[in-house]
């Protein structure tokens, strides 16, 4: 019954359609800031895709195999964004032994996460994106995100309209609820986003602090926290929640419960 309710609520939000022109000002500030328990900053983007004609990129088998060769020598030599966050993906998927498993990467401008997963033994990886890709590697495939309303590009962006998603104050929490429904029991979720003091940076992203982070983790058990290739203590995270200078991308390894 709960699963039905989750998807019914999302369907009602999705009826509003894609957001082609995100509002310049934060709509419904009280809802987005949890009645001012979250800060509100402004950093506006319009990265909606107006047309996908001629936008396809190709990730060939030769290209992916070349990246795998680089990782086989040194994972840190792979060209990637968010240097510390990226290495956290490699370290976490290696520690939690994804050999022989199939998984999905949600949101991918370059295939660094896919390559790290394959390097750590993943059997098959599906890339889910708003921009179309042609992928010819036999251990990879592509799904167009517009055809998959159950999955968002990056959770910290969900509901802000930056990438054309419907405006929704709890869009990120809905995505976590849907992921919880889709994962098998004890399935793993490797989740990375900015962590610090609770902030809505409209419409760029959210920063997750002690309030919203707890809401995001409902139905999951926290196993480990990574920063780059290092495991981070929960005590360190309490410092992050109180010190804006420590805000950064952290990766959480979560296990589905219930």
Short mmCIF file of C-alpha atoms in Angstrom, two decimals:
data_model
loop_
_atom_site.label_atom_id
_atom_site.label_comp_id
_atom_site.label_asym_id
_atom_site.label_seq_id
_atom_site.Cartn_x
_atom_site.Cartn_y
_atom_site.Cartn_z
CA UNK A 1 0.00 0.00 0.00
CA UNK A 2 2.82 2.41 0.87
CA UNK A 3 4.54 1.74 -2.47
CA UNK A 4 1.31 2.48 -4.32
CA UNK A 5 0.92 5.76 -2.43
CA UNK A 6 4.50 6.82 -3.18
CA UNK A 7 4.12 6.35 -6.92
CA UNK A 8 0.62 7.83 -6.97
CA UNK A 9 1.91 11.01 -5.32
CA UNK A 10 4.77 11.20 -7.83
CA UNK A 11 2.34 10.70 -10.70
CA UNK A 12 0.28 13.64 -9.47
CA UNK A 13 3.39 15.85 -9.37
CA UNK A 14 4.52 14.64 -12.80
CA UNK A 15 1.19 15.71 -14.32
CA UNK A 16 2.56 19.25 -14.24
CA UNK A 17 4.97 18.17 -16.98
CA UNK A 18 8.59 19.14 -17.54
CA UNK A 19 9.81 22.54 -16.38
CA UNK A 20 11.13 24.15 -19.56
CA UNK A 21 11.60 27.56 -17.95
CA UNK A 22 12.36 27.29 -14.23
CA UNK A 23 11.04 30.22 -12.17
CA UNK A 24 13.77 32.74 -11.42
CA UNK A 25 12.68 33.10 -7.79
CA UNK A 26 12.26 30.32 -5.26
CA UNK A 27 8.59 29.31 -5.31
CA UNK A 28 6.86 28.53 -2.02
CA UNK A 29 9.90 29.35 0.17
CA UNK A 30 8.39 27.95 3.37
CA UNK A 31 7.94 24.52 1.80
CA UNK A 32 11.43 24.45 0.26
CA UNK A 33 13.16 25.65 3.44
CA UNK A 34 11.14 23.50 5.85
CA UNK A 35 9.61 26.62 7.38
CA UNK A 36 12.99 28.37 7.57
CA UNK A 37 14.83 25.49 9.23
CA UNK A 38 16.97 25.47 6.07
CA UNK A 39 18.92 28.40 4.68
CA UNK A 40 18.11 29.76 1.23
CA UNK A 41 20.77 30.93 -1.24
CA UNK A 42 20.51 31.89 -4.90
CA UNK A 43 22.50 30.38 -7.78
CA UNK A 44 20.35 30.04 -10.86
CA UNK A 45 20.74 27.75 -13.90
CA UNK A 46 18.53 26.68 -16.76
CA UNK A 47 19.98 23.38 -17.97
CA UNK A 48 16.74 22.05 -19.39
CA UNK A 49 16.98 20.22 -22.71
CA UNK A 50 14.80 21.96 -25.28
CA UNK A 51 15.66 19.50 -28.05
CA UNK A 52 17.64 16.27 -28.23
CA UNK A 53 18.31 16.44 -31.97
CA UNK A 54 21.96 15.82 -32.73
CA UNK A 55 22.83 15.70 -29.03
CA UNK A 56 23.86 12.05 -28.86
CA UNK A 57 27.33 11.26 -27.56
CA UNK A 58 29.14 8.00 -28.19
CA UNK A 59 30.95 5.90 -25.62
CA UNK A 60 32.61 3.22 -27.71
CA UNK A 61 34.06 -0.05 -26.50
CA UNK A 62 37.54 1.20 -27.41
CA UNK A 63 37.01 4.36 -25.33
CA UNK A 64 35.69 2.51 -22.27
CA UNK A 65 38.42 -0.14 -22.45
CA UNK A 66 41.04 2.62 -22.61
CA UNK A 67 39.62 4.16 -19.44
CA UNK A 68 39.62 0.76 -17.75
CA UNK A 69 43.30 0.40 -18.61
CA UNK A 70 44.03 3.73 -16.93
CA UNK A 71 42.19 2.65 -13.78
CA UNK A 72 44.06 -0.67 -13.72
CA UNK A 73 47.28 1.30 -13.25
CA UNK A 74 45.97 3.98 -10.88
CA UNK A 75 42.34 4.88 -10.19
CA UNK A 76 43.23 8.48 -9.38
CA UNK A 77 44.61 9.04 -12.90
CA UNK A 78 41.16 8.79 -14.48
CA UNK A 79 39.92 12.21 -15.61
CA UNK A 80 36.80 13.04 -13.61
CA UNK A 81 34.87 15.89 -11.95
CA UNK A 82 34.56 16.30 -8.17
CA UNK A 83 37.95 14.74 -7.46
CA UNK A 84 37.24 13.54 -3.92
CA UNK A 85 33.66 12.43 -4.57
CA UNK A 86 34.77 10.43 -7.59
CA UNK A 87 37.42 8.48 -5.71
CA UNK A 88 34.87 7.78 -3.00
CA UNK A 89 32.78 5.90 -5.56
CA UNK A 90 35.78 3.77 -6.47
CA UNK A 91 36.71 3.06 -2.84
CA UNK A 92 33.17 2.28 -1.71
CA UNK A 93 32.28 -0.05 -4.58
CA UNK A 94 35.57 -1.86 -4.06
CA UNK A 95 35.04 -2.30 -0.31
CA UNK A 96 31.48 -3.56 -0.74
CA UNK A 97 32.45 -6.07 -3.43
CA UNK A 98 30.15 -5.46 -6.39
CA UNK A 99 31.74 -8.27 -8.41
CA UNK A 100 29.22 -10.03 -10.63
CA UNK A 101 26.44 -7.58 -9.80
CA UNK A 102 24.36 -5.35 -12.06
CA UNK A 103 23.61 -1.73 -11.26
CA UNK A 104 22.70 1.70 -12.58
CA UNK A 105 24.41 5.09 -12.63
CA UNK A 106 21.91 7.94 -12.48
CA UNK A 107 23.21 11.11 -14.12
CA UNK A 108 26.48 10.89 -16.03
CA UNK A 109 28.22 13.49 -18.17
CA UNK A 110 31.34 11.32 -18.41
CA UNK A 111 31.62 7.58 -17.72
CA UNK A 112 33.99 7.71 -14.75
CA UNK A 113 31.50 6.10 -12.33
CA UNK A 114 30.63 3.39 -14.84
CA UNK A 115 34.31 2.64 -15.40
CA UNK A 116 35.03 2.48 -11.67
CA UNK A 117 32.19 -0.02 -11.24
CA UNK A 118 33.39 -2.19 -14.11
CA UNK A 119 36.95 -2.01 -12.79
CA UNK A 120 35.67 -3.30 -9.45
CA UNK A 121 34.01 -6.28 -11.11
CA UNK A 122 30.46 -5.18 -11.91
CA UNK A 123 28.81 -7.50 -14.42
CA UNK A 124 26.78 -4.80 -16.15
CA UNK A 125 26.11 -1.07 -15.69
CA UNK A 126 23.19 0.94 -17.04
CA UNK A 127 23.60 4.69 -17.52
CA UNK A 128 20.45 6.76 -17.01
CA UNK A 129 20.58 10.31 -18.36
CA UNK A 130 18.55 13.15 -19.85
CA UNK A 131 21.04 13.52 -22.69
CA UNK A 132 21.16 10.61 -25.10
CA UNK A 133 24.23 8.40 -25.40
CA UNK A 134 25.22 5.69 -27.84
CA UNK A 135 27.10 3.03 -25.86
CA UNK A 136 28.73 0.09 -27.63
CA UNK A 137 30.52 -1.59 -24.73
CA UNK A 138 28.95 -5.03 -24.08
CA UNK A 139 28.86 -4.50 -20.31
CA UNK A 140 27.04 -1.18 -20.54
CA UNK A 141 23.78 0.17 -21.88
CA UNK A 142 21.75 3.37 -21.82
CA UNK A 143 18.26 4.36 -20.73
CA UNK A 144 16.76 7.75 -21.52
CA UNK A 145 15.77 9.48 -18.30
CA UNK A 146 12.70 11.14 -19.83
CA UNK A 147 11.32 7.62 -20.36
CA UNK A 148 11.93 6.77 -16.70
CA UNK A 149 9.95 9.11 -14.44
CA UNK A 150 10.84 6.94 -11.45
CA UNK A 151 14.48 7.96 -11.45
CA UNK A 152 16.03 11.42 -11.22
CA UNK A 153 19.33 12.67 -12.58
CA UNK A 154 20.92 13.77 -9.30
CA UNK A 155 18.96 13.70 -6.10
CA UNK A 156 20.20 17.03 -4.75
CA UNK A 157 18.72 18.70 -7.86
CA UNK A 158 15.36 16.94 -7.79
CA UNK A 159 12.38 19.27 -7.61
CA UNK A 160 14.35 22.46 -8.34
CA UNK A 161 13.57 22.52 -12.07
CA UNK A 162 17.17 23.03 -13.16
CA UNK A 163 17.15 20.00 -15.47
CA UNK A 164 13.50 20.22 -16.46
CA UNK A 165 12.12 18.20 -13.56
CA UNK A 166 8.78 19.28 -12.05
CA UNK A 167 9.03 21.90 -9.30
CA UNK A 168 8.54 20.03 -6.03
CA UNK A 169 9.72 21.07 -2.53
CA UNK A 170 10.23 17.42 -1.54
CA UNK A 171 11.34 16.11 -4.94
CA UNK A 172 14.55 14.69 -3.48
CA UNK A 173 12.70 12.87 -0.70
CA UNK A 174 10.27 11.41 -3.22
CA UNK A 175 13.22 10.09 -5.23
CA UNK A 176 14.62 8.37 -2.15
CA UNK A 177 11.23 6.80 -1.48
CA UNK A 178 11.06 5.49 -5.03
CA UNK A 179 14.60 4.12 -4.90
CA UNK A 180 13.68 2.37 -1.66
CA UNK A 181 10.75 0.72 -3.43
CA UNK A 182 12.90 -0.40 -6.37
CA UNK A 183 15.81 -1.83 -4.38
CA UNK A 184 15.68 -5.41 -3.18
CA UNK A 185 15.84 -6.00 0.56
CA UNK A 186 19.38 -5.35 1.84
CA UNK A 187 20.22 -3.83 -1.55
CA UNK A 188 22.96 -1.19 -1.49
CA UNK A 189 22.68 2.45 -2.48
CA UNK A 190 25.85 4.51 -2.99
CA UNK A 191 24.61 8.05 -2.49
CA UNK A 192 26.73 11.17 -2.86
CA UNK A 193 25.77 14.82 -2.52
CA UNK A 194 26.87 18.07 -0.82
CA UNK A 195 26.75 17.93 2.98
CA UNK A 196 27.02 20.83 5.41
CA UNK A 197 24.45 23.15 6.96
CA UNK A 198 20.94 22.60 5.56
CA UNK A 199 20.63 24.93 2.56
CA UNK A 200 18.54 25.25 -0.59
CA UNK A 201 20.81 26.80 -3.22
CA UNK A 202 18.08 27.69 -5.72
CA UNK A 203 18.02 26.32 -8.29
CA UNK A 204 21.49 24.75 -8.43
CA UNK A 205 21.23 22.09 -5.72
CA UNK A 206 20.64 21.37 -2.05
CA UNK A 207 23.18 21.05 0.76
CA UNK A 208 22.18 18.39 3.27
CA UNK A 209 22.51 18.98 6.99
CA UNK A 210 21.34 17.24 10.13
CA UNK A 211 17.64 17.92 9.41
CA UNK A 212 17.10 16.94 5.78
CA UNK A 213 19.73 14.19 5.81
CA UNK A 214 17.71 12.27 8.40
CA UNK A 215 14.63 12.61 6.20
CA UNK A 216 16.54 11.26 3.19
CA UNK A 217 17.73 8.17 5.05
CA UNK A 218 14.30 6.90 6.09
CA UNK A 219 14.09 3.17 5.35
CA UNK A 220 17.86 2.77 5.04
CA UNK A 221 20.65 1.70 7.35
CA UNK A 222 23.84 3.75 7.19
CA UNK A 223 26.84 1.45 6.69
CA UNK A 224 29.76 3.75 5.90
CA UNK A 225 30.64 7.34 5.01
CA UNK A 226 33.43 8.09 2.54
CA UNK A 227 35.35 11.24 1.70
CA UNK A 228 37.66 10.51 -1.20
CA UNK A 229 39.10 7.06 -0.43
CA UNK A 230 38.87 7.51 3.33
CA UNK A 231 36.19 6.32 5.72
CA UNK A 232 34.76 9.18 7.75
CA UNK A 233 33.42 8.90 11.29
CA UNK A 234 29.97 10.04 12.32
CA UNK A 235 31.68 12.36 14.81
CA UNK A 236 33.34 14.15 11.90
CA UNK A 237 29.96 14.59 10.25
CA UNK A 238 28.63 16.34 13.34
CA UNK A 239 31.43 18.87 12.87
CA UNK A 240 30.47 19.27 9.21
CA UNK A 241 26.88 20.04 10.20
CA UNK A 242 28.08 22.94 12.36
CA UNK A 243 30.93 24.33 10.28
CA UNK A 244 30.20 25.75 6.84
CA UNK A 245 33.89 25.62 5.89
CA UNK A 246 33.80 21.80 6.06
CA UNK A 247 30.90 21.45 3.59
CA UNK A 248 31.76 19.16 0.67
CA UNK A 249 30.59 16.09 -1.23
CA UNK A 250 30.44 12.95 0.88
CA UNK A 251 29.41 9.45 -0.17
CA UNK A 252 27.05 7.39 1.98
CA UNK A 253 26.73 3.63 1.67
CA UNK A 254 23.15 2.74 2.57
CA UNK A 255 21.43 -0.61 2.92
CA UNK A 256 17.71 -0.98 2.40
CA UNK A 257 15.79 -2.12 5.45
CA UNK A 258 12.12 -2.90 5.83
#
